[in-house]
Each structure stands twice: as structure tokens, then as C-alpha cells.
mmCIF file of C-alpha atoms in Angstrom:
data_model
loop_
_atom_site.group_PDB
_atom_site.id
_atom_site.type_symbol
_atom_site.label_atom_id
_atom_site.label_comp_id
_atom_site.label_asym_id
_atom_site.label_seq_id
_atom_site.Cartn_x
_atom_site.Cartn_y
_atom_site.Cartn_z
ATOM 1 C CA MET A 65 -2.224 14.769 -1.989
ATOM 2 C CA LYS A 66 -3.180 16.541 -5.183
ATOM 3 C CA SER A 67 -6.725 16.012 -6.359
ATOM 4 C CA ASP A 68 -5.651 14.576 -9.700
ATOM 5 C CA ILE A 69 -2.688 12.254 -9.279
ATOM 6 C CA PRO A 70 -0.397 11.781 -12.295
ATOM 7 C CA PRO A 71 -0.562 8.482 -14.195
ATOM 8 C CA HIS A 72 1.596 5.521 -13.249
ATOM 9 C CA ARG A 73 5.197 5.329 -14.448
ATOM 10 C CA ALA A 74 6.496 1.767 -14.769
ATOM 11 C CA VAL A 75 9.858 0.769 -13.301
ATOM 12 C CA GLY A 76 11.685 -2.522 -12.733
ATOM 13 C CA LEU A 77 14.532 -4.160 -10.825
ATOM 14 C CA ALA A 78 15.566 -7.759 -10.175
ATOM 15 C CA SER A 79 12.700 -10.060 -9.239
ATOM 16 C CA THR A 80 12.529 -12.146 -6.095
ATOM 17 C CA ALA A 81 9.507 -14.302 -5.219
ATOM 18 C CA SER A 82 6.843 -15.697 -7.586
ATOM 19 C CA ALA A 83 3.393 -17.142 -6.954
ATOM 20 C CA ASP A 84 3.675 -19.581 -9.897
ATOM 21 C CA ARG A 85 4.368 -22.431 -7.499
ATOM 22 C CA VAL A 86 0.796 -22.309 -6.127
ATOM 23 C CA THR A 87 -1.532 -24.722 -7.933
ATOM 24 C CA PRO A 88 -5.056 -23.663 -8.960
ATOM 25 C CA ALA A 89 -6.588 -26.004 -6.368
ATOM 26 C CA ARG A 90 -4.471 -24.575 -3.582
ATOM 27 C CA ARG A 91 -5.256 -21.050 -4.773
ATOM 28 C CA SER A 92 -8.988 -21.778 -4.493
ATOM 29 C CA LEU A 93 -8.577 -23.195 -1.003
ATOM 30 C CA LEU A 94 -6.448 -20.264 0.133
ATOM 31 C CA ARG A 95 -8.894 -17.798 -1.351
ATOM 32 C CA ALA A 96 -11.854 -19.391 0.384
ATOM 33 C CA ALA A 97 -10.058 -19.509 3.724
ATOM 34 C CA LEU A 98 -8.789 -15.931 3.719
ATOM 35 C CA THR A 99 -11.858 -14.217 2.300
ATOM 36 C CA GLY A 100 -14.245 -16.233 4.423
ATOM 37 C CA THR A 101 -16.178 -17.372 1.384
ATOM 38 C CA ALA A 102 -15.727 -19.617 -1.612
ATOM 39 C CA VAL A 103 -18.273 -17.855 -3.820
ATOM 40 C CA LEU A 104 -18.094 -14.072 -3.359
ATOM 41 C CA GLY A 105 -14.688 -13.401 -4.989
ATOM 42 C CA VAL A 106 -14.758 -10.713 -7.707
ATOM 43 C CA GLY A 107 -12.523 -11.146 -10.744
ATOM 44 C CA LEU A 108 -10.573 -14.030 -9.153
ATOM 45 C CA ALA A 109 -11.532 -17.110 -11.083
ATOM 46 C CA ALA A 110 -10.040 -17.842 -14.498
ATOM 47 C CA GLY A 111 -11.952 -15.992 -17.187
ATOM 48 C CA ALA A 112 -13.691 -13.665 -14.735
ATOM 49 C CA PRO A 113 -13.263 -9.904 -15.153
ATOM 50 C CA SER A 114 -10.457 -8.315 -13.191
ATOM 51 C CA ALA A 115 -11.153 -5.818 -10.415
ATOM 52 C CA ALA A 116 -9.841 -3.063 -12.679
ATOM 53 C CA GLY A 117 -12.642 -3.668 -15.158
ATOM 54 C CA ALA A 118 -15.455 -5.002 -12.965
ATOM 55 C CA PRO A 119 -18.683 -2.995 -12.681
ATOM 56 C CA SER A 120 -18.981 -0.929 -9.531
ATOM 57 C CA SER A 121 -22.050 -2.821 -8.312
ATOM 58 C CA ALA A 122 -19.995 -6.041 -8.038
ATOM 59 C CA ALA A 123 -17.952 -4.499 -5.253
ATOM 60 C CA THR A 124 -20.641 -2.314 -3.721
ATOM 61 C CA THR A 125 -23.359 -4.877 -2.936
ATOM 62 C CA PRO A 126 -21.305 -7.488 -1.008
ATOM 63 C CA THR A 127 -19.787 -4.909 1.335
ATOM 64 C CA GLY A 128 -23.066 -3.267 2.297
ATOM 65 C CA SER A 129 -21.530 0.147 1.688
ATOM 66 C CA THR A 130 -23.649 2.917 0.215
ATOM 67 C CA ARG A 131 -20.584 4.478 -1.412
ATOM 68 C CA ARG A 132 -19.615 3.768 -4.996
ATOM 69 C CA ARG A 133 -16.447 1.775 -4.559
ATOM 70 C CA PRO A 134 -13.454 2.331 -6.870
ATOM 71 C CA THR A 135 -12.912 -0.441 -9.401
ATOM 72 C CA THR A 136 -9.880 0.955 -11.253
ATOM 73 C CA ALA A 137 -6.505 2.240 -10.086
ATOM 74 C CA GLN A 138 -7.269 5.813 -11.105
ATOM 75 C CA GLU A 139 -10.594 5.750 -9.255
ATOM 76 C CA ALA A 140 -8.789 4.335 -6.222
ATOM 77 C CA LEU A 141 -6.186 7.106 -6.356
ATOM 78 C CA ARG A 142 -8.909 9.739 -6.539
ATOM 79 C CA GLU A 143 -10.703 8.199 -3.555
ATOM 80 C CA LEU A 144 -7.476 8.140 -1.525
ATOM 81 C CA ALA A 145 -6.798 11.766 -2.477
ATOM 82 C CA ALA A 146 -10.304 12.797 -1.424
ATOM 83 C CA GLY A 147 -9.973 10.912 1.846
ATOM 84 C CA ASN A 148 -6.625 12.493 2.628
ATOM 85 C CA LEU A 149 -8.127 15.923 1.951
ATOM 86 C CA ARG A 150 -10.875 15.181 4.476
ATOM 87 C CA TRP A 151 -8.239 14.016 6.977
ATOM 88 C CA ARG A 152 -6.000 17.037 6.752
ATOM 89 C CA THR A 153 -8.918 19.485 6.860
ATOM 90 C CA TYR A 154 -10.495 17.754 9.871
ATOM 91 C CA ARG A 155 -13.607 16.702 7.964
ATOM 92 C CA GLU A 156 -13.326 12.948 8.359
ATOM 93 C CA ARG A 157 -16.386 10.841 7.597
ATOM 94 C CA HIS A 158 -15.171 7.530 9.097
ATOM 95 C CA PRO A 159 -16.975 5.608 6.343
ATOM 96 C CA ASP A 160 -17.964 1.935 6.223
ATOM 97 C CA GLU A 161 -18.267 1.384 9.958
ATOM 98 C CA SER A 162 -22.054 0.928 10.129
ATOM 99 C CA PRO A 163 -23.713 -2.235 11.479
ATOM 100 C CA THR A 164 -24.828 -3.081 7.933
ATOM 101 C CA VAL A 165 -21.269 -2.937 6.608
ATOM 102 C CA ARG A 166 -19.888 -4.904 9.554
ATOM 103 C CA LEU A 167 -22.439 -7.651 8.997
ATOM 104 C CA ALA A 168 -21.879 -7.756 5.231
ATOM 105 C CA LEU A 169 -18.123 -8.063 5.680
ATOM 106 C CA THR A 170 -18.487 -11.317 7.586
ATOM 107 C CA SER A 171 -19.085 -13.079 4.264
ATOM 108 C CA GLY A 172 -16.314 -11.507 2.168
ATOM 109 C CA GLN A 173 -14.114 -8.526 1.423
ATOM 110 C CA HIS A 174 -13.486 -6.339 -1.618
ATOM 111 C CA PRO A 175 -10.802 -3.746 -0.704
ATOM 112 C CA PHE A 176 -9.931 -1.337 -3.501
ATOM 113 C CA ALA A 177 -6.258 -0.695 -2.672
ATOM 114 C CA VAL A 178 -3.252 -2.279 -1.007
ATOM 115 C CA VAL A 179 -1.231 0.181 1.067
ATOM 116 C CA LEU A 180 2.255 -0.945 2.059
ATOM 117 C CA GLY A 181 3.301 1.447 4.797
ATOM 118 C CA CYS A 182 5.614 1.839 7.761
ATOM 119 C CA ILE A 183 4.761 0.628 11.275
ATOM 120 C CA ASP A 184 5.008 4.211 12.575
ATOM 121 C CA SER A 185 2.078 4.827 14.930
ATOM 122 C CA ARG A 186 1.536 8.294 13.438
ATOM 123 C CA VAL A 187 0.727 7.009 9.947
ATOM 124 C CA PRO A 188 -2.188 4.545 10.033
ATOM 125 C CA PRO A 189 -3.422 4.317 6.411
ATOM 126 C CA GLU A 190 -7.118 3.959 7.271
ATOM 127 C CA LEU A 191 -6.976 7.247 9.153
ATOM 128 C CA VAL A 192 -4.800 9.356 6.851
ATOM 129 C CA PHE A 193 -6.997 8.315 3.903
ATOM 130 C CA ASP A 194 -10.256 8.409 5.919
ATOM 131 C CA GLN A 195 -11.284 4.909 4.887
ATOM 132 C CA GLY A 196 -13.230 2.257 6.774
ATOM 133 C CA LEU A 197 -13.720 -1.462 7.187
ATOM 134 C CA GLY A 198 -13.141 -3.482 4.036
ATOM 135 C CA ASP A 199 -11.768 -0.518 2.068
ATOM 136 C CA LEU A 200 -8.001 -0.973 2.301
ATOM 137 C CA MET A 201 -5.719 -3.967 2.640
ATOM 138 C CA THR A 202 -2.857 -2.600 4.725
ATOM 139 C CA VAL A 203 0.560 -4.212 5.058
ATOM 140 C CA ARG A 204 3.015 -2.555 7.437
ATOM 141 C CA SER A 205 6.700 -3.087 8.143
ATOM 142 C CA ALA A 206 9.380 -0.731 9.452
ATOM 143 C CA GLY A 207 10.585 1.398 6.559
ATOM 144 C CA GLU A 208 8.229 -0.496 4.198
ATOM 145 C CA VAL A 209 10.908 -3.216 4.116
ATOM 146 C CA LEU A 210 10.073 -6.205 1.929
ATOM 147 C CA ASP A 211 10.481 -9.816 2.992
ATOM 148 C CA GLU A 212 8.668 -12.981 1.925
ATOM 149 C CA ALA A 213 5.750 -12.369 4.301
ATOM 150 C CA VAL A 214 5.271 -8.800 3.047
ATOM 151 C CA LEU A 215 5.621 -9.840 -0.593
ATOM 152 C CA GLY A 216 3.137 -12.663 -0.089
ATOM 153 C CA SER A 217 0.671 -10.326 1.589
ATOM 154 C CA VAL A 218 0.823 -7.792 -1.253
ATOM 155 C CA ALA A 219 0.612 -10.556 -3.868
ATOM 156 C CA TYR A 220 -2.428 -12.040 -2.138
ATOM 157 C CA GLY A 221 -4.293 -8.750 -2.386
ATOM 158 C CA VAL A 222 -3.496 -8.381 -6.075
ATOM 159 C CA LEU A 223 -3.680 -11.960 -7.331
ATOM 160 C CA GLU A 224 -6.461 -13.359 -5.170
ATOM 161 C CA LEU A 225 -8.653 -10.328 -4.478
ATOM 162 C CA GLY A 226 -8.047 -8.535 -7.784
ATOM 163 C CA ILE A 227 -7.053 -5.232 -6.163
ATOM 164 C CA PRO A 228 -6.047 -2.742 -8.902
ATOM 165 C CA LEU A 229 -3.799 -0.395 -6.891
ATOM 166 C CA VAL A 230 -0.741 -0.889 -4.696
ATOM 167 C CA MET A 231 0.644 2.165 -2.914
ATOM 168 C CA VAL A 232 4.014 2.181 -1.143
ATOM 169 C CA LEU A 233 3.609 4.853 1.531
ATOM 170 C CA GLY A 234 6.683 6.364 3.155
ATOM 171 C CA HIS A 235 6.598 9.249 5.589
ATOM 172 C CA GLN A 236 8.451 12.242 6.955
ATOM 173 C CA SER A 237 10.832 11.551 9.873
ATOM 174 C CA CYS A 238 10.924 7.785 9.354
ATOM 175 C CA GLY A 239 12.776 6.247 12.300
ATOM 176 C CA ALA A 240 13.761 3.110 10.402
ATOM 177 C CA VAL A 241 15.404 5.141 7.653
ATOM 178 C CA LYS A 242 17.131 7.359 10.212
ATOM 179 C CA ALA A 243 18.534 4.295 11.985
ATOM 180 C CA ALA A 244 19.782 2.856 8.693
ATOM 181 C CA VAL A 245 21.517 6.105 7.736
ATOM 182 C CA GLN A 246 23.131 6.509 11.149
ATOM 183 C CA ALA A 247 24.339 2.891 11.158
ATOM 184 C CA ASP A 248 25.794 3.367 7.691
ATOM 185 C CA GLU A 249 27.676 6.463 8.850
ATOM 186 C CA SER A 250 28.946 5.010 12.140
ATOM 187 C CA GLY A 251 29.603 1.470 10.998
ATOM 188 C CA GLU A 252 28.074 0.164 14.220
ATOM 189 C CA GLU A 253 25.894 -2.963 14.257
ATOM 190 C CA LEU A 254 22.283 -2.395 15.260
ATOM 191 C CA PRO A 255 20.688 -4.701 17.849
ATOM 192 C CA ALA A 256 18.885 -7.955 17.090
ATOM 193 C CA HIS A 257 16.767 -7.949 13.931
ATOM 194 C CA ILE A 258 16.901 -4.179 13.484
ATOM 195 C CA GLN A 259 20.125 -4.621 11.518
ATOM 196 C CA TYR A 260 18.149 -6.577 8.923
ATOM 197 C CA LEU A 261 15.952 -3.525 8.374
ATOM 198 C CA ALA A 262 19.005 -1.291 7.995
ATOM 199 C CA ASP A 263 20.565 -3.691 5.494
ATOM 200 C CA GLN A 264 17.413 -3.632 3.378
ATOM 201 C CA ILE A 265 17.193 0.166 3.443
ATOM 202 C CA SER A 266 20.926 0.843 2.914
ATOM 203 C CA PRO A 267 20.856 0.593 -0.932
ATOM 204 C CA ALA A 268 18.551 3.632 -0.919
ATOM 205 C CA ILE A 269 20.862 5.849 1.156
ATOM 206 C CA ASP A 270 21.586 9.099 -0.682
ATOM 207 C CA HIS A 271 25.278 9.786 -0.046
ATOM 208 C CA SER A 272 25.147 12.978 -2.093
ATOM 209 C CA LYS A 273 23.533 14.775 0.845
ATOM 210 C CA GLU A 274 24.484 15.336 4.464
ATOM 211 C CA GLY A 275 22.718 15.405 7.821
ATOM 212 C CA ASP A 276 18.936 15.623 7.905
ATOM 213 C CA ALA A 277 18.850 16.163 4.149
ATOM 214 C CA ARG A 278 20.385 12.713 3.660
ATOM 215 C CA ILE A 279 17.709 11.096 5.816
ATOM 216 C CA ASP A 280 14.938 12.975 4.044
ATOM 217 C CA ALA A 281 16.220 12.077 0.579
ATOM 218 C CA THR A 282 16.677 8.453 1.598
ATOM 219 C CA ILE A 283 13.036 8.250 2.691
ATOM 220 C CA ASP A 284 11.966 9.067 -0.872
ATOM 221 C CA ALA A 285 14.619 6.846 -2.439
ATOM 222 C CA ASN A 286 13.572 3.928 -0.256
ATOM 223 C CA VAL A 287 9.945 4.266 -1.376
ATOM 224 C CA GLY A 288 11.130 4.216 -4.978
ATOM 225 C CA LEU A 289 13.304 1.156 -4.358
ATOM 226 C CA VAL A 290 10.491 -0.803 -2.727
ATOM 227 C CA ARG A 291 8.092 0.174 -5.478
ATOM 228 C CA SER A 292 10.597 -0.940 -8.113
ATOM 229 C CA ARG A 293 11.051 -4.315 -6.443
ATOM 230 C CA LEU A 294 7.301 -4.859 -6.339
ATOM 231 C CA ALA A 295 6.926 -3.851 -9.982
ATOM 232 C CA ALA A 296 9.629 -6.367 -10.921
ATOM 233 C CA GLU A 297 7.836 -9.309 -9.292
ATOM 234 C CA PRO A 298 6.809 -11.494 -12.284
ATOM 235 C CA ASP A 299 3.180 -11.977 -11.273
ATOM 236 C CA LEU A 300 2.714 -8.313 -10.379
ATOM 237 C CA ALA A 301 4.585 -7.161 -13.489
ATOM 238 C CA ALA A 302 2.209 -9.221 -15.619
ATOM 239 C CA LYS A 303 -0.753 -7.406 -14.063
ATOM 240 C CA VAL A 304 0.920 -4.041 -14.660
ATOM 241 C CA ALA A 305 1.554 -4.959 -18.301
ATOM 242 C CA THR A 306 -2.117 -5.735 -18.908
ATOM 243 C CA GLY A 307 -3.268 -2.556 -17.188
ATOM 244 C CA ASP A 308 -4.962 -4.419 -14.342
ATOM 245 C CA LEU A 309 -2.546 -3.087 -11.721
ATOM 246 C CA VAL A 310 -0.860 0.221 -10.933
ATOM 247 C CA ILE A 311 1.940 0.455 -8.361
ATOM 248 C CA VAL A 312 2.770 3.913 -7.020
ATOM 249 C CA GLY A 313 4.989 5.476 -4.377
ATOM 250 C CA ALA A 314 3.784 8.219 -2.053
ATOM 251 C CA ARG A 315 4.857 10.083 1.060
ATOM 252 C CA TYR A 316 2.987 11.349 4.120
ATOM 253 C CA GLU A 317 4.089 14.626 5.676
ATOM 254 C CA LEU A 318 3.636 14.661 9.445
ATOM 255 C CA THR A 319 3.684 18.462 9.534
ATOM 256 C CA SER A 320 0.854 19.002 7.030
ATOM 257 C CA GLN A 321 -0.863 15.578 6.983
ATOM 258 C CA LEU A 322 -0.556 15.672 3.191
ATOM 259 C CA VAL A 323 0.016 12.511 1.158
ATOM 260 C CA HIS A 324 1.689 13.237 -2.157
ATOM 261 C CA ARG A 325 2.894 11.120 -5.045
ATOM 262 C CA ILE A 326 6.674 10.719 -5.360
ATOM 263 C CA SER A 327 6.980 7.874 -7.892
#
């Protein structure tokens, strides 16, 4: 990943789910249950500052971390870039794993980014970005495919925890994308629920290319499609419009361990 990642470029497609159906009372209950505390939320209550504009100390003290934690999307992108540089140069720090941090995290969490990635065992976000406990909220599905559970998980991180950055992370040699492309070419039905994944990925298939080039191009196109769908979600789009949220697409190269921005 480059050390200075370009600014966000907004996109939009048809919207799907919305969190408007959740009442304020139910939001408070859900927040308390999932964070493990009813009082340590940062930028969650009405009228409170968002995570994008909160002072760094608000996120640093509750976690017990000695690092200055990112509080804006651009700071989060720089931290992810720095962590990926450590990873690919074999200089990992394995931060935020100390007893102090572990104890502090029992009372709440303040992750600075949501990473929606693939289930591929070679691309664990905490490792490729050299981050620790409480730093990232990771959501993983084959091919970064969206469904209601994935959408709800991403929305929870943004709307309830005030996370300022969502990254859709695809990767080189994605098996889910390869299966979708091959099924599209052969016309054969994939087994069980795997066909659902292929159906979700199929709109991203790049038919202008052939062979491995088609698979590779579809990996990037699929990241862009997922990112567009997230950006079109009404509640997330509202956060993007106010500058409290940035949604980006990126890709991890297995051969170089580099994460780079693609949308």
C-alpha cells in the first residue's frame, strides 16, 4: 500500500437494507450488549461528536493502548498503510496485545476501521495490517459477498461505534471469484450454497477479458461493486455525505503482501 493513499471517491448503486427501523431505545440496548458497556461509547449518542471528529484521547484511554489511535478516515488509512508496510517487510510489532490492553478491552471497544474481506485463510486483516486487539472490526465472507448479516455487521460498526473508515479488501487469486467465473463460463450449477456466492459475484464478471485475466479483472470489479453497494446504503451514504465516513476498495497481493487502493 502506498504511504499516502488518495482521497475517497464517492460512488452509488441501488440501496438495499436500512437501519431506520431500529428505535433509539433498541439501539441503546443493542449498543450496550455488543460493546459490553452502556457508558463508554464514543460519538454514539445523539449530539455527541462522531468518531471522525473526536479527540484522540477519547479512543486511546479506554483501550489501554499507548499508541495514538486514528480518529479520522485519513488517519486510519495511514495507519493501515504503515501496518501493511511493517507486514511485508517482516517488521511486525503485533500491537495492542499486552495484559493492560486485554484488561481494558473487557469494558468496551473503539476500533478505528471496519475491514470487509474474504474468508481466504491467507488474508487475515489483523495480520496483513499488523493490528491488534480492539483495532479493527473485521467482517469476512467469501468474495466479500454482501447479505443481510454482513450489511448489518458493517452498519453496526459505523452507526453504533462511530467507525470512520470501511475498507472492502479483495485479494489476488480469490477462489470465490474464480468459481463464479468458471460457473458463468460452463453454465454448471455449483453445489449447495456456493451458487449463491457465484450469483452475487456474477454481475462483476469482466467478459472483455479471457482466462486468468478475466478472473483477475473480476476480482477488482467485484471489490468496486461491493463498495458501491455499501456506499448506496441510506444510513452509510448519509455518513459519507457529512464527511464522517469514507468507504474504500483495496486489494491484497499474495505475491508481494502489498495492499493497494483500487477504488
